[in-house]
């Protein structure tokens, strides 16, 4: 799908945001492992969490969307009949994880301790992504995972596992979560040591023990740890909100309201960076839902941003937001340096290269580094023709940049937005009237 985005001087409105993708995946997986029925309020309608549901159904888990039970956002609740760890059954065919790295990595952890063989496959973007990072620790625990050159398809031959202590060599919440999920069926205790903190939804949602030892986080799960059947409430996705936070911060005039946004500190680095750049973002109505903090955000046009340095421990807290933060940087006065973000090279596409390509096509001054980008901000952006490379966040970041370009921008592969934000083009059109031209 090709979408054309026209520039818009004034943005206003309250766009509907999708449910948090990371929390949706986990709520579905944990509900499947619980004994009994769980309700998930506000589950994501995006493609990736639905890949997780399809895989769970392939493992014999019954999941029903109830149109008659609506959450506060009007989203039907999902009811999951948990079978307990021992109730999962061998899949009759390969489990298709689609585009979703979270599905593949967390599921591999969960299946590592099951007494059957499963094959996990993915699409053309997921297949080349690195899976050795989960196969190594799961192998140390006693599972056998066969890969093709370190990639999917994965054949997981589950077995009896022993708890390990594993220090994460890459800052990855997916690797952490895979090891912890395997730890549920291991003998003894499994501990993941994080030199740099990553998103902590798994430990919050499973109520695991977390200790700080010498500046590192130790997250532990005892084998046999019971997962409770319960109600989960999914916040709106801060990673989706980020597109509107940047759009409002680079526009000439803007007032955008974003309600019910997850504000977990391990995810909200984008707020800190945008504020350091001079953005005008206010948070109100802060509350807690099922262990996850959330709040309502209001962004107004600040009348100019300044460049910043982004690196170190904050990077995992905003890793998915870097493409759109790069758009903010291109519109800011002065230089922005993004470093320590080499993980972006192994996302849905190489996001360092893809972001640089889009911004350069639009006239920005961008230098690619192995672990990030250097952006000399302030050059006016021009309308261009760009390719989203089948990557949802590249498609949406390009659309945000297009709002401040001097003419229309054509975005090829715009359908990728549905991976995390199916209603993105409508939501963008709702704050920038007449700007979004979708195919009839
Ligand atoms: C995620 C973790 C991050 C993030 C991804 C979702 C998760 O990936 O980029 O979008 O839900 O655990 P890594 O674990 O590869 O850093």
Short mmCIF file of C-alpha atoms and ligand atoms in Angstrom, two decimals:
data_model
loop_
_atom_site.label_atom_id
_atom_site.label_comp_id
_atom_site.label_asym_id
_atom_site.label_seq_id
_atom_site.Cartn_x
_atom_site.Cartn_y
_atom_site.Cartn_z
CA UNK A 1 0.00 0.00 0.00
CA UNK A 2 1.23 3.47 -0.85
CA UNK A 3 0.11 6.43 1.25
CA UNK A 4 0.76 10.07 0.45
CA UNK A 5 1.15 12.45 3.36
CA UNK A 6 0.76 16.17 2.78
CA UNK A 7 2.28 18.80 5.07
CA UNK A 8 0.12 20.16 7.90
CA UNK A 9 0.86 23.35 9.81
CA UNK A 10 -1.63 22.77 12.63
CA UNK A 11 -2.33 19.51 14.44
CA UNK A 12 -5.16 18.99 16.91
CA UNK A 13 -7.14 16.12 18.34
CA UNK A 14 -7.22 13.04 20.52
CA UNK A 15 -6.08 10.13 18.35
CA UNK A 16 -7.05 6.61 19.41
CA UNK A 17 -3.93 4.65 20.29
CA UNK A 18 -3.47 0.87 20.07
CA UNK A 19 -2.90 -1.32 23.10
CA UNK A 20 0.66 -1.82 24.25
CA UNK A 21 2.23 -4.53 22.11
CA UNK A 22 4.73 -5.83 24.69
CA UNK A 23 2.10 -6.09 27.42
CA UNK A 24 -0.44 -7.70 25.06
CA UNK A 25 1.97 -10.48 24.07
CA UNK A 26 2.81 -11.19 27.69
CA UNK A 27 -0.78 -11.07 28.96
CA UNK A 28 -1.77 -13.70 26.36
CA UNK A 29 1.24 -15.95 27.08
CA UNK A 30 0.89 -15.73 30.85
CA UNK A 31 -2.88 -16.24 30.74
CA UNK A 32 -2.29 -19.41 28.69
CA UNK A 33 0.05 -20.72 31.41
CA UNK A 34 -2.31 -19.99 34.28
CA UNK A 35 -4.77 -22.51 35.65
CA UNK A 36 -8.21 -21.25 34.70
CA UNK A 37 -9.78 -18.36 32.82
CA UNK A 38 -8.16 -14.95 32.46
CA UNK A 39 -9.69 -11.83 30.93
CA UNK A 40 -7.50 -9.43 28.98
CA UNK A 41 -9.05 -5.97 28.85
CA UNK A 42 -7.98 -3.85 25.87
CA UNK A 43 -5.88 -6.45 24.03
CA UNK A 44 -4.07 -5.14 20.97
CA UNK A 45 -5.71 -5.45 17.56
CA UNK A 46 -2.30 -5.31 15.87
CA UNK A 47 -0.80 -8.09 13.78
CA UNK A 48 2.08 -9.02 16.11
CA UNK A 49 0.06 -9.82 19.26
CA UNK A 50 -2.36 -11.73 17.01
CA UNK A 51 0.56 -13.88 15.88
CA UNK A 52 1.02 -14.80 19.56
CA UNK A 53 -2.67 -15.72 19.82
CA UNK A 54 -2.47 -17.90 16.70
CA UNK A 55 0.54 -19.77 18.10
CA UNK A 56 -1.16 -20.30 21.46
CA UNK A 57 -4.22 -21.68 19.68
CA UNK A 58 -1.84 -24.05 17.85
CA UNK A 59 -0.76 -25.28 21.28
CA UNK A 60 -4.35 -26.07 22.22
CA UNK A 61 -5.22 -22.90 24.16
CA UNK A 62 -8.80 -21.69 23.77
CA UNK A 63 -9.06 -17.93 23.27
CA UNK A 64 -12.30 -16.08 22.67
CA UNK A 65 -12.89 -12.43 21.84
CA UNK A 66 -16.14 -11.37 23.53
CA UNK A 67 -17.88 -8.54 21.64
CA UNK A 68 -20.34 -8.33 24.54
CA UNK A 69 -17.63 -7.49 27.11
CA UNK A 70 -16.09 -4.15 26.22
CA UNK A 71 -13.24 -2.42 28.03
CA UNK A 72 -13.16 1.35 28.75
CA UNK A 73 -11.87 2.04 25.20
CA UNK A 74 -14.65 0.01 23.62
CA UNK A 75 -12.24 -2.83 22.82
CA UNK A 76 -13.74 -6.33 23.26
CA UNK A 77 -12.14 -8.33 26.07
CA UNK A 78 -10.23 -11.49 25.31
CA UNK A 79 -10.93 -14.58 27.42
CA UNK A 80 -8.13 -17.12 27.64
CA UNK A 81 -8.68 -20.60 29.07
CA UNK A 82 -5.35 -21.25 30.76
CA UNK A 83 -4.22 -24.88 30.62
CA UNK A 84 -1.29 -24.62 33.00
CA UNK A 85 2.25 -25.29 31.77
CA UNK A 86 1.57 -29.01 31.58
CA UNK A 87 -1.66 -28.54 29.61
CA UNK A 88 -0.06 -27.23 26.41
CA UNK A 89 -0.18 -29.84 23.68
CA UNK A 90 2.20 -30.56 20.83
CA UNK A 91 1.30 -28.43 17.79
CA UNK A 92 0.04 -30.28 14.73
CA UNK A 93 1.97 -27.99 12.38
CA UNK A 94 4.62 -25.25 12.50
CA UNK A 95 3.78 -22.25 14.69
CA UNK A 96 3.79 -19.10 12.55
CA UNK A 97 5.20 -16.10 14.41
CA UNK A 98 4.64 -13.79 11.43
CA UNK A 99 6.71 -10.61 11.77
CA UNK A 100 6.96 -10.84 15.55
CA UNK A 101 10.34 -11.34 17.23
CA UNK A 102 8.66 -11.14 20.64
CA UNK A 103 6.37 -14.05 19.73
CA UNK A 104 9.22 -16.22 18.49
CA UNK A 105 11.66 -15.54 21.32
CA UNK A 106 9.20 -15.72 24.22
CA UNK A 107 7.49 -18.78 22.81
CA UNK A 108 10.84 -20.56 22.37
CA UNK A 109 11.49 -19.96 26.09
CA UNK A 110 8.07 -21.23 27.04
CA UNK A 111 8.38 -24.35 24.85
CA UNK A 112 11.94 -25.17 25.95
CA UNK A 113 10.64 -27.09 28.97
CA UNK A 114 7.70 -28.83 27.27
CA UNK A 115 8.09 -32.54 26.51
CA UNK A 116 7.44 -32.24 22.77
CA UNK A 117 8.91 -30.82 19.61
CA UNK A 118 7.71 -27.57 18.03
CA UNK A 119 8.81 -25.69 14.93
CA UNK A 120 8.63 -21.89 14.93
CA UNK A 121 8.61 -20.06 11.61
CA UNK A 122 8.39 -16.39 10.68
CA UNK A 123 8.03 -14.10 7.68
CA UNK A 124 10.81 -12.81 5.43
CA UNK A 125 11.76 -10.05 7.91
CA UNK A 126 11.73 -12.26 11.04
CA UNK A 127 13.58 -15.20 9.47
CA UNK A 128 17.02 -13.50 9.21
CA UNK A 129 16.88 -12.03 12.76
CA UNK A 130 19.33 -13.47 15.31
CA UNK A 131 18.02 -16.39 17.37
CA UNK A 132 21.34 -17.69 18.74
CA UNK A 133 20.84 -15.16 21.57
CA UNK A 134 17.99 -17.32 22.93
CA UNK A 135 19.22 -20.72 21.75
CA UNK A 136 22.44 -20.34 23.80
CA UNK A 137 20.93 -19.83 27.27
CA UNK A 138 18.05 -22.24 26.59
CA UNK A 139 20.64 -24.83 25.49
CA UNK A 140 22.56 -24.25 28.73
CA UNK A 141 19.34 -25.04 30.60
CA UNK A 142 18.99 -28.36 28.75
CA UNK A 143 16.75 -27.63 25.74
CA UNK A 144 17.78 -28.43 22.21
CA UNK A 145 17.09 -25.71 19.70
CA UNK A 146 18.05 -26.25 16.08
CA UNK A 147 18.38 -23.20 13.86
CA UNK A 148 19.48 -22.58 10.30
CA UNK A 149 22.67 -20.46 10.54
CA UNK A 150 21.45 -18.91 13.79
CA UNK A 151 18.05 -18.00 12.35
CA UNK A 152 14.49 -19.30 12.12
CA UNK A 153 12.96 -21.75 11.48
CA UNK A 154 13.60 -22.88 15.04
CA UNK A 155 13.01 -26.47 16.04
CA UNK A 156 12.55 -26.56 19.80
CA UNK A 157 12.99 -29.97 21.38
CA UNK A 158 11.91 -29.37 24.91
CA UNK A 159 13.21 -31.42 27.79
CA UNK A 160 13.86 -31.28 31.49
CA UNK A 161 15.59 -28.03 32.26
CA UNK A 162 17.90 -26.91 35.06
CA UNK A 163 17.89 -23.38 36.40
CA UNK A 164 20.90 -21.21 35.46
CA UNK A 165 22.22 -17.77 36.21
CA UNK A 166 22.51 -15.94 32.91
CA UNK A 167 24.13 -12.55 32.42
CA UNK A 168 22.60 -10.89 29.35
CA UNK A 169 25.26 -10.22 26.71
CA UNK A 170 22.81 -7.92 24.85
CA UNK A 171 20.29 -5.61 26.49
CA UNK A 172 17.20 -7.50 25.34
CA UNK A 173 13.91 -7.92 27.17
CA UNK A 174 13.01 -10.68 24.75
CA UNK A 175 16.06 -12.74 25.73
CA UNK A 176 15.46 -12.01 29.42
CA UNK A 177 11.82 -13.08 29.09
CA UNK A 178 12.65 -16.25 27.12
CA UNK A 179 15.05 -17.40 29.86
CA UNK A 180 12.59 -16.55 32.64
CA UNK A 181 9.74 -18.38 30.88
CA UNK A 182 11.97 -21.45 30.52
CA UNK A 183 12.79 -21.04 34.22
CA UNK A 184 9.13 -21.67 35.09
CA UNK A 185 9.61 -25.32 34.15
CA UNK A 186 13.26 -25.71 35.25
CA UNK A 187 14.48 -27.34 38.43
CA UNK A 188 15.86 -24.85 40.95
CA UNK A 189 16.01 -21.12 40.44
CA UNK A 190 16.74 -19.29 37.19
CA UNK A 191 18.29 -15.84 37.45
CA UNK A 192 18.81 -13.33 34.67
CA UNK A 193 21.42 -10.65 35.39
CA UNK A 194 20.96 -7.39 33.51
CA UNK A 195 23.94 -5.03 33.37
CA UNK A 196 21.60 -2.50 31.70
CA UNK A 197 17.89 -2.52 32.58
CA UNK A 198 15.44 -3.43 29.80
CA UNK A 199 11.65 -3.25 29.79
CA UNK A 200 10.44 -5.02 32.92
CA UNK A 201 6.90 -6.11 31.97
CA UNK A 202 7.68 -9.82 32.43
CA UNK A 203 8.93 -9.48 35.99
CA UNK A 204 6.13 -7.09 36.93
CA UNK A 205 3.40 -9.24 35.43
CA UNK A 206 4.73 -12.52 36.85
CA UNK A 207 5.52 -10.81 40.20
CA UNK A 208 9.11 -12.06 40.21
CA UNK A 209 11.88 -11.19 42.66
CA UNK A 210 14.18 -8.42 41.51
CA UNK A 211 17.37 -7.44 43.35
CA UNK A 212 19.96 -4.74 42.67
CA UNK A 213 23.45 -6.18 43.07
CA UNK A 214 26.44 -3.94 42.34
CA UNK A 215 24.45 -1.78 39.94
CA UNK A 216 23.04 -4.78 38.05
CA UNK A 217 19.50 -6.16 38.14
CA UNK A 218 19.01 -9.79 39.13
CA UNK A 219 15.59 -11.17 38.16
CA UNK A 220 14.80 -14.63 39.53
CA UNK A 221 12.11 -17.21 38.98
CA UNK A 222 11.80 -20.39 41.04
CA UNK A 223 10.95 -23.52 39.02
CA UNK A 224 7.23 -24.25 39.29
CA UNK A 225 6.36 -20.59 40.02
CA UNK A 226 2.57 -20.45 39.70
CA UNK A 227 1.07 -18.06 37.17
CA UNK A 228 -2.26 -16.75 38.44
CA UNK A 229 -5.42 -16.67 36.33
CA UNK A 230 -6.58 -13.04 36.59
CA UNK A 231 -7.77 -9.96 34.80
CA UNK A 232 -5.11 -8.09 32.83
CA UNK A 233 -5.58 -4.47 31.74
CA UNK A 234 -3.40 -3.39 28.83
CA UNK A 235 -2.33 0.29 28.69
CA UNK A 236 -2.19 2.26 25.42
CA UNK A 237 1.18 1.89 23.74
CA UNK A 238 3.74 4.59 24.55
CA UNK A 239 5.66 3.47 21.45
CA UNK A 240 2.61 4.38 19.35
CA UNK A 241 2.08 7.63 21.30
CA UNK A 242 5.67 8.58 20.39
CA UNK A 243 4.69 9.32 16.77
CA UNK A 244 2.19 11.93 17.95
CA UNK A 245 4.53 13.31 20.62
CA UNK A 246 7.09 14.02 17.91
CA UNK A 247 4.49 15.25 15.40
CA UNK A 248 3.17 17.73 17.98
CA UNK A 249 6.69 18.83 18.95
CA UNK A 250 7.82 19.67 15.40
CA UNK A 251 4.56 21.21 14.15
CA UNK A 252 4.04 24.95 13.88
CA UNK A 253 0.88 24.66 15.95
CA UNK A 254 -0.35 21.64 17.86
CA UNK A 255 -2.49 20.44 20.72
CA UNK A 256 -2.69 16.66 20.87
CA UNK A 257 -4.14 14.67 23.72
CA UNK A 258 -3.09 11.03 24.23
CA UNK A 259 -5.05 9.15 26.88
CA UNK A 260 -4.30 6.06 28.96
CA UNK A 261 -0.68 5.77 27.82
CA UNK A 262 1.61 3.27 29.57
CA UNK A 263 4.32 5.16 31.45
CA UNK A 264 6.46 2.30 32.69
CA UNK A 265 9.86 3.96 33.29
CA UNK A 266 11.63 1.19 31.35
CA UNK A 267 9.66 2.28 28.28
CA UNK A 268 9.24 6.03 28.61
CA UNK A 269 12.73 7.28 27.68
CA UNK A 270 11.16 9.03 24.68
CA UNK A 271 9.46 11.49 27.06
CA UNK A 272 12.75 12.34 28.80
CA UNK A 273 14.58 12.87 25.51
CA UNK A 274 11.83 14.96 23.92
CA UNK A 275 11.62 17.13 27.03
CA UNK A 276 15.41 17.56 27.00
CA UNK A 277 15.00 18.73 23.38
CA UNK A 278 12.52 21.35 24.56
CA UNK A 279 9.20 19.58 23.93
CA UNK A 280 6.10 20.72 25.78
CA UNK A 281 4.59 17.48 27.10
CA UNK A 282 2.37 17.45 30.16
CA UNK A 283 1.26 14.34 32.06
CA UNK A 284 -1.96 14.22 34.04
CA UNK A 285 -4.22 11.69 35.70
CA UNK A 286 -1.37 9.32 36.56
CA UNK A 287 -2.67 5.98 37.77
CA UNK A 288 -1.76 2.33 38.12
CA UNK A 289 -3.50 -0.54 36.29
CA UNK A 290 -2.49 -4.06 37.24
CA UNK A 291 1.05 -3.05 38.16
CA UNK A 292 1.68 -0.84 35.10
CA UNK A 293 1.69 2.97 35.55
CA UNK A 294 -0.23 5.02 33.01
CA UNK A 295 -1.30 8.59 32.43
CA UNK A 296 -2.77 11.08 29.96
CA UNK A 297 -0.36 13.11 27.84
CA UNK A 298 -0.85 16.48 26.21
CA UNK A 299 1.67 17.76 23.69
CA UNK A 300 1.74 21.32 22.40
CA UNK A 301 4.03 22.83 19.80
CA UNK A 302 7.03 24.21 21.71
CA UNK A 303 8.16 26.55 18.92
CA UNK A 304 11.48 24.82 18.35
CA UNK A 305 13.57 21.88 19.55
CA UNK A 306 17.30 21.57 20.17
CA UNK A 307 19.63 18.66 19.43
CA UNK A 308 20.68 16.23 22.19
CA UNK A 309 22.98 13.29 22.91
CA UNK A 310 21.23 9.94 23.28
CA UNK A 311 23.32 7.03 24.55
CA UNK A 312 24.05 4.66 27.44
CA UNK A 313 21.50 3.22 29.83
CA UNK A 314 18.52 5.13 28.39
CA UNK A 315 18.83 3.44 24.98
CA UNK A 316 16.88 0.22 25.83
CA UNK A 317 14.12 2.45 27.25
CA UNK A 318 13.55 4.11 23.89
CA UNK A 319 15.01 1.65 21.39
CA UNK A 320 11.80 1.37 19.35
CA UNK A 321 11.33 5.15 19.31
CA UNK A 322 14.70 6.01 17.77
CA UNK A 323 13.45 6.28 14.16
CA UNK A 324 10.87 8.90 15.15
CA UNK A 325 13.28 10.61 17.57
CA UNK A 326 15.62 10.95 14.58
CA UNK A 327 12.82 12.85 12.82
CA UNK A 328 12.62 15.20 15.83
CA UNK A 329 16.41 15.60 15.63
CA UNK A 330 16.26 16.48 11.93
CA UNK A 331 13.83 19.29 12.82
CA UNK A 332 15.82 20.51 15.86
CA UNK A 333 18.47 23.23 15.95
CA UNK A 334 21.96 21.77 16.25
CA UNK A 335 23.45 18.33 16.35
CA UNK A 336 21.92 15.15 17.76
CA UNK A 337 24.15 12.14 18.38
CA UNK A 338 22.54 8.73 18.87
CA UNK A 339 24.96 6.06 20.05
CA UNK A 340 24.92 2.61 21.74
CA UNK A 341 21.96 1.67 19.55
CA UNK A 342 23.55 -1.07 17.40
CA UNK A 343 20.59 -3.33 18.28
CA UNK A 344 18.60 -1.26 15.76
CA UNK A 345 20.49 -3.05 13.02
CA UNK A 346 18.75 -6.36 13.87
CA UNK A 347 15.16 -5.16 14.22
CA UNK A 348 12.42 -5.69 11.59
CA UNK A 349 14.89 -4.07 9.21
CA UNK A 350 18.23 -2.35 9.75
CA UNK A 351 16.64 0.71 11.33
CA UNK A 352 19.84 2.78 11.40
CA UNK A 353 20.19 2.49 7.65
CA UNK A 354 16.45 2.76 6.94
CA UNK A 355 16.06 5.89 9.10
CA UNK A 356 19.09 7.52 7.49
CA UNK A 357 17.78 6.68 4.00
CA UNK A 358 14.32 8.17 4.66
CA UNK A 359 15.66 11.34 6.26
CA UNK A 360 18.32 11.85 3.58
CA UNK A 361 15.71 11.41 0.84
CA UNK A 362 13.81 14.21 2.58
CA UNK A 363 16.84 16.49 2.60
CA UNK A 364 18.16 15.99 6.16
CA UNK A 365 21.86 15.92 7.03
CA UNK A 366 22.37 12.44 8.52
CA UNK A 367 25.53 10.45 9.10
CA UNK A 368 25.26 6.73 9.79
CA UNK A 369 27.51 5.24 12.47
CA UNK A 370 27.82 1.52 13.31
CA UNK A 371 25.88 2.09 16.54
CA UNK A 372 23.68 5.05 15.69
CA UNK A 373 23.25 8.31 13.81
CA UNK A 374 24.60 11.84 13.82
CA UNK A 375 22.01 14.33 12.65
CA UNK A 376 22.73 18.00 11.95
CA UNK A 377 19.25 19.39 12.49
CA UNK A 378 17.54 22.41 11.08
CA UNK A 379 17.65 21.80 7.32
CA UNK A 380 14.16 22.18 5.88
CA UNK A 381 12.64 18.82 4.91
CA UNK A 382 11.32 18.30 1.43
CA UNK A 383 8.60 15.98 0.16
CA UNK A 384 10.02 12.73 -1.22
CA UNK A 385 9.27 9.16 -2.21
CA UNK A 386 10.36 6.70 0.49
CA UNK A 387 10.19 2.98 1.21
CA UNK A 388 9.13 1.65 4.62
CA UNK A 389 11.05 -1.60 3.96
CA UNK A 390 8.21 -3.64 5.50
CA UNK A 391 8.96 -1.99 8.86
CA UNK A 392 6.05 -0.48 10.78
CA UNK A 393 8.12 2.05 12.71
CA UNK A 394 9.90 3.28 9.58
CA UNK A 395 6.55 3.79 7.82
CA UNK A 396 5.14 5.80 10.73
CA UNK A 397 8.32 7.82 11.34
CA UNK A 398 8.35 8.79 7.65
CA UNK A 399 4.73 9.94 7.93
CA UNK A 400 5.59 12.20 10.88
CA UNK A 401 8.48 13.76 8.96
CA UNK A 402 6.15 14.24 5.97
CA UNK A 403 3.90 16.53 8.03
CA UNK A 404 6.64 19.20 8.14
CA UNK A 405 8.02 18.73 4.60
CA UNK A 406 7.56 21.37 1.91
CA UNK A 407 5.40 19.10 -0.29
CA UNK A 408 3.75 15.68 -0.40
CA UNK A 409 5.66 12.53 0.59
CA UNK A 410 4.82 9.14 -0.87
CA UNK A 411 5.37 6.21 1.50
CA UNK A 412 5.58 2.78 -0.08
CA UNK A 413 4.92 -0.22 2.14
CA UNK A 414 2.64 1.86 4.38
CA UNK A 415 0.58 -1.22 5.28
CA UNK A 416 3.42 -2.24 7.63
CA UNK A 417 1.96 0.14 10.26
CA UNK A 418 -0.61 -2.58 11.04
CA UNK A 419 2.10 -4.66 12.73
CA UNK A 420 1.74 -2.46 15.82
CA UNK A 421 -0.83 0.26 14.93
CA UNK A 422 -3.56 -0.83 12.46
CA UNK A 423 -5.47 2.47 12.73
CA UNK A 424 -2.38 4.66 12.38
CA UNK A 425 -3.32 6.31 9.07
CA UNK A 426 -6.79 7.18 10.37
CA UNK A 427 -5.35 8.42 13.65
CA UNK A 428 -2.87 10.62 11.79
CA UNK A 429 -5.63 11.94 9.55
CA UNK A 430 -7.69 12.73 12.66
CA UNK A 431 -5.08 15.21 13.93
CA UNK A 432 -3.94 16.48 10.51
CA UNK A 433 -7.17 16.96 8.56
CA UNK A 434 -6.78 16.29 4.84
CA UNK A 435 -3.11 15.30 5.09
CA UNK A 436 -3.35 11.56 4.63
CA UNK A 437 -4.21 10.22 1.21
CA UNK A 438 -4.78 6.46 1.27
CA UNK A 439 -5.55 4.34 -1.79
CA UNK A 440 -9.29 4.06 -2.44
C1 LIG B 1 10.34 -6.14 23.17
C2 LIG B 1 11.67 -5.92 23.39
C3 LIG B 1 12.53 -5.15 22.48
C4 LIG B 1 11.70 -4.26 21.55
C5 LIG B 1 10.55 -5.02 20.94
C6 LIG B 1 9.62 -5.56 22.01
C7 LIG B 1 9.58 -6.95 24.14
O1 LIG B 1 13.29 -6.03 21.68
O2 LIG B 1 12.51 -3.71 20.55
O3 LIG B 1 9.80 -4.16 20.09
O4 LIG B 1 8.32 -6.91 24.13
O5 LIG B 1 10.21 -7.64 24.95
P1 LIG B 1 14.69 -6.67 22.19
O6 LIG B 1 14.42 -7.60 23.31
O7 LIG B 1 15.23 -7.39 20.97
O8 LIG B 1 15.53 -5.51 22.59
#
